[in-house]
Amino acid sequence: MLNERRFFLSLMPYLLLLVAGVVDSVGFLHLKDGVFASFMSGNSTHLGMMLSYHDIPQASIYIAILGIFIIGAMSGELIALSSRRFYRGVVMASVSVVLLFATIMQYYVPFLAVNFIICYAMGMQNIALRLTIEKAIPLTYATGYLVNIGRLLALAIVGKGEKKRLLQYLGLWGSLISGAVIGGTIMQTIPQYSLLPPLALTVSIAITLLYIEHTQRSTPIDTEL
């Protein structure tokens, strides 16, 4: 069970990046105005552009998205602080509940409001890989992954690189891209059920984590990228 736990925790960054890619793609294509549910770097850049054009109504949307994402991360951290050993499973269960709520609400409210809901879920999901408050893993920091790929390639050229580390960052970036491809495909085929695949993924992850943490009584084993 110990090895199974280590293995699943090592897979979690890739699985959660896949979920984030799907949700980002679905939210972006639904709105068609450049709003992301989890890619806050892109939203921050768009906020700056809207402010430069004095487009306050559009800028206010990005301000709301960024604020809601922060509140989601804050909620996830509060869950982590209270749930301790089971925090990963409880956080992912909470993400699943929020995504389920978003899935239901998409039939009753504009998708901008739904994007606010799934943005909250994505902020919370980032805490599922929390190691300590000083050492959290930002899931959708794609720029960082690409920078590290470039650095590791440079080290490989001079004979000092770590092939395993390079493959890890390539895999992380690839998971995010794969999720975006899946999200785009969903939007072309079954847009009315676009949030069900990421919901199914988060539920599966939550159940697996809660089972593993329940059966493994030792201190939690943290995993690093």
PDB file of C-alpha atoms in Angstrom:
ATOM      1  CA  MET A   1       0.000   0.000   0.000  1.00  0.00           C
ATOM      2  CA  LEU A   2       2.907   2.341   0.784  1.00  0.00           C
ATOM      3  CA  ASN A   3       4.285   1.953  -2.738  1.00  0.00           C
ATOM      4  CA  GLU A   4       0.796   2.375  -4.216  1.00  0.00           C
ATOM      5  CA  ARG A   5       0.407   5.615  -2.274  1.00  0.00           C
ATOM      6  CA  ARG A   6       3.739   6.930  -3.483  1.00  0.00           C
ATOM      7  CA  PHE A   7       2.858   5.989  -7.053  1.00  0.00           C
ATOM      8  CA  PHE A   8      -0.547   7.683  -6.997  1.00  0.00           C
ATOM      9  CA  LEU A   9       0.806  10.839  -5.362  1.00  0.00           C
ATOM     10  CA  SER A  10       3.489  10.994  -8.050  1.00  0.00           C
ATOM     11  CA  LEU A  11       0.724  10.819 -10.686  1.00  0.00           C
ATOM     12  CA  MET A  12      -1.388  13.535  -9.082  1.00  0.00           C
ATOM     13  CA  PRO A  13       0.356  16.561 -10.653  1.00  0.00           C
ATOM     14  CA  TYR A  14      -0.233  15.112 -14.126  1.00  0.00           C
ATOM     15  CA  LEU A  15      -3.863  14.222 -13.383  1.00  0.00           C
ATOM     16  CA  LEU A  16      -4.658  17.613 -11.887  1.00  0.00           C
ATOM     17  CA  LEU A  17      -2.960  19.427 -14.763  1.00  0.00           C
ATOM     18  CA  LEU A  18      -5.095  17.369 -17.143  1.00  0.00           C
ATOM     19  CA  VAL A  19      -8.213  18.491 -15.270  1.00  0.00           C
ATOM     20  CA  ALA A  20      -7.058  22.116 -15.284  1.00  0.00           C
ATOM     21  CA  GLY A  21      -6.384  21.984 -19.024  1.00  0.00           C
ATOM     22  CA  VAL A  22      -9.843  20.586 -19.758  1.00  0.00           C
ATOM     23  CA  VAL A  23     -11.589  23.158 -17.543  1.00  0.00           C
ATOM     24  CA  ASP A  24      -9.555  26.062 -18.940  1.00  0.00           C
ATOM     25  CA  SER A  25     -10.314  25.043 -22.506  1.00  0.00           C
ATOM     26  CA  VAL A  26     -14.034  24.578 -21.829  1.00  0.00           C
ATOM     27  CA  GLY A  27     -14.355  27.882 -19.989  1.00  0.00           C
ATOM     28  CA  PHE A  28     -12.400  29.822 -22.605  1.00  0.00           C
ATOM     29  CA  LEU A  29     -14.364  28.392 -25.539  1.00  0.00           C
ATOM     30  CA  HIS A  30     -17.699  28.913 -23.819  1.00  0.00           C
ATOM     31  CA  LEU A  31     -16.975  32.592 -23.182  1.00  0.00           C
ATOM     32  CA  LYS A  32     -14.891  33.342 -26.290  1.00  0.00           C
ATOM     33  CA  ASP A  33     -13.455  36.433 -24.623  1.00  0.00           C
ATOM     34  CA  GLY A  34     -10.122  35.316 -23.218  1.00  0.00           C
ATOM     35  CA  VAL A  35     -11.175  34.422 -19.661  1.00  0.00           C
ATOM     36  CA  PHE A  36      -9.440  31.392 -18.162  1.00  0.00           C
ATOM     37  CA  ALA A  37     -10.624  29.363 -15.182  1.00  0.00           C
ATOM     38  CA  SER A  38      -7.179  28.359 -13.909  1.00  0.00           C
ATOM     39  CA  PHE A  39      -4.522  30.178 -15.984  1.00  0.00           C
ATOM     40  CA  MET A  40      -4.163  33.293 -13.831  1.00  0.00           C
ATOM     41  CA  SER A  41      -1.086  34.603 -15.644  1.00  0.00           C
ATOM     42  CA  GLY A  42      -3.171  34.998 -18.788  1.00  0.00           C
ATOM     43  CA  ASN A  43      -5.992  36.630 -16.844  1.00  0.00           C
ATOM     44  CA  SER A  44      -3.556  39.044 -15.175  1.00  0.00           C
ATOM     45  CA  THR A  45      -2.133  40.065 -18.550  1.00  0.00           C
ATOM     46  CA  HIS A  46      -5.631  40.593 -19.941  1.00  0.00           C
ATOM     47  CA  LEU A  47      -6.516  42.686 -16.895  1.00  0.00           C
ATOM     48  CA  GLY A  48      -3.565  44.964 -17.565  1.00  0.00           C
ATOM     49  CA  MET A  49      -4.548  45.327 -21.222  1.00  0.00           C
ATOM     50  CA  MET A  50      -8.153  46.142 -20.363  1.00  0.00           C
ATOM     51  CA  LEU A  51      -7.017  48.747 -17.848  1.00  0.00           C
ATOM     52  CA  SER A  52      -4.740  50.331 -20.471  1.00  0.00           C
ATOM     53  CA  TYR A  53      -7.772  50.693 -22.765  1.00  0.00           C
ATOM     54  CA  HIS A  54      -9.881  52.005 -19.856  1.00  0.00           C
ATOM     55  CA  ASP A  55     -12.309  49.129 -20.444  1.00  0.00           C
ATOM     56  CA  ILE A  56     -13.516  49.013 -16.863  1.00  0.00           C
ATOM     57  CA  PRO A  57     -16.442  46.583 -17.409  1.00  0.00           C
ATOM     58  CA  GLN A  58     -14.151  43.953 -18.954  1.00  0.00           C
ATOM     59  CA  ALA A  59     -11.381  44.662 -16.451  1.00  0.00           C
ATOM     60  CA  SER A  60     -13.854  44.098 -13.623  1.00  0.00           C
ATOM     61  CA  ILE A  61     -14.486  40.572 -14.935  1.00  0.00           C
ATOM     62  CA  TYR A  62     -10.782  39.740 -14.684  1.00  0.00           C
ATOM     63  CA  ILE A  63     -10.553  41.321 -11.239  1.00  0.00           C
ATOM     64  CA  ALA A  64     -13.471  39.137 -10.135  1.00  0.00           C
ATOM     65  CA  ILE A  65     -11.890  36.003 -11.646  1.00  0.00           C
ATOM     66  CA  LEU A  66      -8.554  36.668  -9.919  1.00  0.00           C
ATOM     67  CA  GLY A  67     -10.263  37.392  -6.604  1.00  0.00           C
ATOM     68  CA  ILE A  68     -12.407  34.260  -6.783  1.00  0.00           C
ATOM     69  CA  PHE A  69      -9.353  32.135  -7.610  1.00  0.00           C
ATOM     70  CA  ILE A  70      -7.592  33.503  -4.512  1.00  0.00           C
ATOM     71  CA  ILE A  71     -10.670  32.774  -2.398  1.00  0.00           C
ATOM     72  CA  GLY A  72     -10.690  29.229  -3.797  1.00  0.00           C
ATOM     73  CA  ALA A  73      -7.050  28.746  -2.804  1.00  0.00           C
ATOM     74  CA  MET A  74      -7.824  30.224   0.617  1.00  0.00           C
ATOM     75  CA  SER A  75     -10.721  27.786   1.047  1.00  0.00           C
ATOM     76  CA  GLY A  76      -8.508  24.868   0.011  1.00  0.00           C
ATOM     77  CA  GLU A  77      -5.843  25.914   2.499  1.00  0.00           C
ATOM     78  CA  LEU A  78      -8.411  26.140   5.312  1.00  0.00           C
ATOM     79  CA  ILE A  79      -9.546  22.611   4.401  1.00  0.00           C
ATOM     80  CA  ALA A  80      -5.925  21.417   4.424  1.00  0.00           C
ATOM     81  CA  LEU A  81      -5.316  22.984   7.838  1.00  0.00           C
ATOM     82  CA  SER A  82      -8.414  21.352   9.307  1.00  0.00           C
ATOM     83  CA  SER A  83      -8.302  17.957   7.599  1.00  0.00           C
ATOM     84  CA  ARG A  84      -4.575  17.287   8.123  1.00  0.00           C
ATOM     85  CA  ARG A  85      -3.711  13.756   6.936  1.00  0.00           C
ATOM     86  CA  PHE A  86      -6.820  13.443   4.746  1.00  0.00           C
ATOM     87  CA  TYR A  87      -6.559  16.926   3.256  1.00  0.00           C
ATOM     88  CA  ARG A  88      -5.803  15.838  -0.318  1.00  0.00           C
ATOM     89  CA  GLY A  89      -8.884  13.650  -0.581  1.00  0.00           C
ATOM     90  CA  VAL A  90     -11.104  16.180   1.199  1.00  0.00           C
ATOM     91  CA  VAL A  91      -9.871  19.011  -1.038  1.00  0.00           C
ATOM     92  CA  MET A  92     -10.549  16.983  -4.187  1.00  0.00           C
ATOM     93  CA  ALA A  93     -13.965  15.940  -2.864  1.00  0.00           C
ATOM     94  CA  SER A  94     -14.724  19.633  -2.313  1.00  0.00           C
ATOM     95  CA  VAL A  95     -13.537  20.446  -5.839  1.00  0.00           C
ATOM     96  CA  SER A  96     -15.876  17.744  -7.142  1.00  0.00           C
ATOM     97  CA  VAL A  97     -18.832  19.236  -5.257  1.00  0.00           C
ATOM     98  CA  VAL A  98     -18.119  22.687  -6.700  1.00  0.00           C
ATOM     99  CA  LEU A  99     -17.777  21.280 -10.235  1.00  0.00           C
ATOM    100  CA  LEU A 100     -21.041  19.382  -9.777  1.00  0.00           C
ATOM    101  CA  PHE A 101     -22.693  22.646  -8.746  1.00  0.00           C
ATOM    102  CA  ALA A 102     -21.213  24.337 -11.840  1.00  0.00           C
ATOM    103  CA  THR A 103     -22.486  21.490 -14.034  1.00  0.00           C
ATOM    104  CA  ILE A 104     -26.005  22.001 -12.730  1.00  0.00           C
ATOM    105  CA  MET A 105     -25.918  25.802 -12.834  1.00  0.00           C
ATOM    106  CA  GLN A 106     -24.755  25.986 -16.467  1.00  0.00           C
ATOM    107  CA  TYR A 107     -28.360  25.333 -17.495  1.00  0.00           C
ATOM    108  CA  TYR A 108     -29.722  28.224 -15.420  1.00  0.00           C
ATOM    109  CA  VAL A 109     -27.163  31.066 -15.430  1.00  0.00           C
ATOM    110  CA  PRO A 110     -24.864  32.689 -18.022  1.00  0.00           C
ATOM    111  CA  PHE A 111     -21.619  30.787 -18.499  1.00  0.00           C
ATOM    112  CA  LEU A 112     -19.655  33.737 -17.131  1.00  0.00           C
ATOM    113  CA  ALA A 113     -21.200  32.952 -13.755  1.00  0.00           C
ATOM    114  CA  VAL A 114     -20.331  29.275 -14.265  1.00  0.00           C
ATOM    115  CA  ASN A 115     -16.750  30.302 -15.040  1.00  0.00           C
ATOM    116  CA  PHE A 116     -16.620  32.063 -11.674  1.00  0.00           C
ATOM    117  CA  ILE A 117     -17.693  28.811 -10.014  1.00  0.00           C
ATOM    118  CA  ILE A 118     -15.159  26.615 -11.812  1.00  0.00           C
ATOM    119  CA  CYS A 119     -12.469  29.248 -11.196  1.00  0.00           C
ATOM    120  CA  TYR A 120     -13.167  28.846  -7.470  1.00  0.00           C
ATOM    121  CA  ALA A 121     -12.797  25.077  -7.883  1.00  0.00           C
ATOM    122  CA  MET A 122      -9.465  25.459  -9.706  1.00  0.00           C
ATOM    123  CA  GLY A 123      -8.093  27.742  -7.001  1.00  0.00           C
ATOM    124  CA  MET A 124      -9.048  25.130  -4.427  1.00  0.00           C
ATOM    125  CA  GLN A 125      -7.573  22.296  -6.503  1.00  0.00           C
ATOM    126  CA  ASN A 126      -4.107  23.889  -6.384  1.00  0.00           C
ATOM    127  CA  ILE A 127      -3.998  23.105  -2.653  1.00  0.00           C
ATOM    128  CA  ALA A 128      -4.367  19.367  -3.315  1.00  0.00           C
ATOM    129  CA  LEU A 129      -0.589  19.314  -3.846  1.00  0.00           C
ATOM    130  CA  ARG A 130       0.183  21.522  -0.878  1.00  0.00           C
ATOM    131  CA  LEU A 131       3.308  20.364   0.946  1.00  0.00           C
ATOM    132  CA  THR A 132       3.597  23.235   3.403  1.00  0.00           C
ATOM    133  CA  ILE A 133       2.289  26.779   3.243  1.00  0.00           C
ATOM    134  CA  GLU A 134       5.772  27.810   2.099  1.00  0.00           C
ATOM    135  CA  LYS A 135       5.985  25.029  -0.468  1.00  0.00           C
ATOM    136  CA  ALA A 136       2.864  24.796  -2.571  1.00  0.00           C
ATOM    137  CA  ILE A 137       2.872  23.559  -6.168  1.00  0.00           C
ATOM    138  CA  PRO A 138       1.181  25.960  -8.607  1.00  0.00           C
ATOM    139  CA  LEU A 139      -0.445  23.575 -11.066  1.00  0.00           C
ATOM    140  CA  THR A 140      -0.864  25.756 -14.137  1.00  0.00           C
ATOM    141  CA  TYR A 141       2.477  27.567 -14.013  1.00  0.00           C
ATOM    142  CA  ALA A 142       3.247  26.519 -17.580  1.00  0.00           C
ATOM    143  CA  THR A 143       5.878  29.237 -18.015  1.00  0.00           C
ATOM    144  CA  GLY A 144       7.857  27.741 -15.155  1.00  0.00           C
ATOM    145  CA  TYR A 145       7.701  24.281 -16.699  1.00  0.00           C
ATOM    146  CA  LEU A 146       8.977  25.587 -20.048  1.00  0.00           C
ATOM    147  CA  VAL A 147      11.763  27.579 -18.382  1.00  0.00           C
ATOM    148  CA  ASN A 148      12.871  24.478 -16.491  1.00  0.00           C
ATOM    149  CA  ILE A 149      12.762  22.427 -19.703  1.00  0.00           C
ATOM    150  CA  GLY A 150      15.069  24.980 -21.306  1.00  0.00           C
ATOM    151  CA  ARG A 151      17.426  24.962 -18.318  1.00  0.00           C
ATOM    152  CA  LEU A 152      17.574  21.169 -18.200  1.00  0.00           C
ATOM    153  CA  LEU A 153      18.247  21.004 -21.935  1.00  0.00           C
ATOM    154  CA  ALA A 154      21.156  23.397 -21.425  1.00  0.00           C
ATOM    155  CA  LEU A 155      22.495  21.211 -18.611  1.00  0.00           C
ATOM    156  CA  ALA A 156      22.098  18.131 -20.807  1.00  0.00           C
ATOM    157  CA  ILE A 157      24.219  19.771 -23.517  1.00  0.00           C
ATOM    158  CA  VAL A 158      27.093  20.243 -21.077  1.00  0.00           C
ATOM    159  CA  GLY A 159      26.626  16.756 -19.630  1.00  0.00           C
ATOM    160  CA  LYS A 160      25.073  17.756 -16.311  1.00  0.00           C
ATOM    161  CA  GLY A 161      21.360  17.339 -16.939  1.00  0.00           C
ATOM    162  CA  GLU A 162      18.939  14.978 -15.248  1.00  0.00           C
ATOM    163  CA  LYS A 163      16.980  13.087 -17.890  1.00  0.00           C
ATOM    164  CA  LYS A 164      14.307  12.043 -15.376  1.00  0.00           C
ATOM    165  CA  ARG A 165      13.721  15.646 -14.318  1.00  0.00           C
ATOM    166  CA  LEU A 166      13.510  16.787 -17.929  1.00  0.00           C
ATOM    167  CA  LEU A 167      10.929  14.098 -18.703  1.00  0.00           C
ATOM    168  CA  GLN A 168       8.930  15.151 -15.635  1.00  0.00           C
ATOM    169  CA  TYR A 169       8.622  18.748 -16.811  1.00  0.00           C
ATOM    170  CA  LEU A 170       7.843  17.657 -20.352  1.00  0.00           C
ATOM    171  CA  GLY A 171       5.145  15.388 -18.946  1.00  0.00           C
ATOM    172  CA  LEU A 172       3.663  18.167 -16.802  1.00  0.00           C
ATOM    173  CA  TRP A 173       3.480  20.559 -19.727  1.00  0.00           C
ATOM    174  CA  GLY A 174       2.135  17.771 -21.912  1.00  0.00           C
ATOM    175  CA  SER A 175      -0.612  16.992 -19.371  1.00  0.00           C
ATOM    176  CA  LEU A 176      -1.833  20.582 -19.455  1.00  0.00           C
ATOM    177  CA  ILE A 177      -1.798  20.643 -23.273  1.00  0.00           C
ATOM    178  CA  SER A 178      -3.536  17.256 -23.433  1.00  0.00           C
ATOM    179  CA  GLY A 179      -6.256  18.540 -21.138  1.00  0.00           C
ATOM    180  CA  ALA A 180      -6.760  21.581 -23.360  1.00  0.00           C
ATOM    181  CA  VAL A 181      -7.005  19.321 -26.427  1.00  0.00           C
ATOM    182  CA  ILE A 182      -9.579  17.137 -24.661  1.00  0.00           C
ATOM    183  CA  GLY A 183     -11.535  20.215 -23.586  1.00  0.00           C
ATOM    184  CA  GLY A 184     -11.544  21.557 -27.128  1.00  0.00           C
ATOM    185  CA  THR A 185     -12.679  18.200 -28.473  1.00  0.00           C
ATOM    186  CA  ILE A 186     -15.488  18.041 -25.913  1.00  0.00           C
ATOM    187  CA  MET A 187     -16.661  21.498 -26.930  1.00  0.00           C
ATOM    188  CA  GLN A 188     -16.827  20.370 -30.570  1.00  0.00           C
ATOM    189  CA  THR A 189     -18.747  17.183 -29.820  1.00  0.00           C
ATOM    190  CA  ILE A 190     -20.752  17.313 -26.584  1.00  0.00           C
ATOM    191  CA  PRO A 191     -20.647  20.945 -25.363  1.00  0.00           C
ATOM    192  CA  GLN A 192     -23.791  20.445 -23.284  1.00  0.00           C
ATOM    193  CA  TYR A 193     -21.895  17.896 -21.163  1.00  0.00           C
ATOM    194  CA  SER A 194     -18.568  19.729 -21.185  1.00  0.00           C
ATOM    195  CA  LEU A 195     -18.019  19.714 -17.414  1.00  0.00           C
ATOM    196  CA  LEU A 196     -18.847  16.041 -16.854  1.00  0.00           C
ATOM    197  CA  PRO A 197     -15.413  14.628 -17.877  1.00  0.00           C
ATOM    198  CA  PRO A 198     -13.404  16.850 -15.480  1.00  0.00           C
ATOM    199  CA  LEU A 199     -16.013  16.164 -12.782  1.00  0.00           C
ATOM    200  CA  ALA A 200     -15.590  12.416 -13.296  1.00  0.00           C
ATOM    201  CA  LEU A 201     -11.820  12.815 -13.008  1.00  0.00           C
ATOM    202  CA  THR A 202     -11.931  14.825  -9.781  1.00  0.00           C
ATOM    203  CA  VAL A 203     -14.401  12.390  -8.203  1.00  0.00           C
ATOM    204  CA  SER A 204     -12.157   9.438  -9.126  1.00  0.00           C
ATOM    205  CA  ILE A 205      -9.102  11.216  -7.717  1.00  0.00           C
ATOM    206  CA  ALA A 206     -10.936  12.118  -4.494  1.00  0.00           C
ATOM    207  CA  ILE A 207     -12.177   8.558  -3.935  1.00  0.00           C
ATOM    208  CA  THR A 208      -8.720   7.101  -4.569  1.00  0.00           C
ATOM    209  CA  LEU A 209      -7.044   9.583  -2.218  1.00  0.00           C
ATOM    210  CA  LEU A 210      -9.545   9.049   0.583  1.00  0.00           C
ATOM    211  CA  TYR A 211      -9.188   5.268   0.238  1.00  0.00           C
ATOM    212  CA  ILE A 212      -5.395   5.423   0.271  1.00  0.00           C
ATOM    213  CA  GLU A 213      -5.284   7.795   3.254  1.00  0.00           C
ATOM    214  CA  HIS A 214      -7.823   5.696   5.158  1.00  0.00           C
ATOM    215  CA  THR A 215      -5.910   2.450   4.684  1.00  0.00           C
ATOM    216  CA  GLN A 216      -2.457   3.983   5.234  1.00  0.00           C
ATOM    217  CA  ARG A 217      -2.167   4.938   8.873  1.00  0.00           C
ATOM    218  CA  SER A 218       1.346   6.368   8.833  1.00  0.00           C
ATOM    219  CA  THR A 219       2.338   9.989   8.518  1.00  0.00           C
ATOM    220  CA  PRO A 220       1.487  11.421   5.109  1.00  0.00           C
ATOM    221  CA  ILE A 221       4.207  11.126   2.502  1.00  0.00           C
ATOM    222  CA  ASP A 222       4.682  14.333   0.590  1.00  0.00           C
ATOM    223  CA  THR A 223       5.555  14.183  -3.058  1.00  0.00           C
ATOM    224  CA  GLU A 224       7.610  16.676  -5.015  1.00  0.00           C
ATOM    225  CA  LEU A 225       7.711  17.464  -8.718  1.00  0.00           C
TER     226      LEU A 225
END
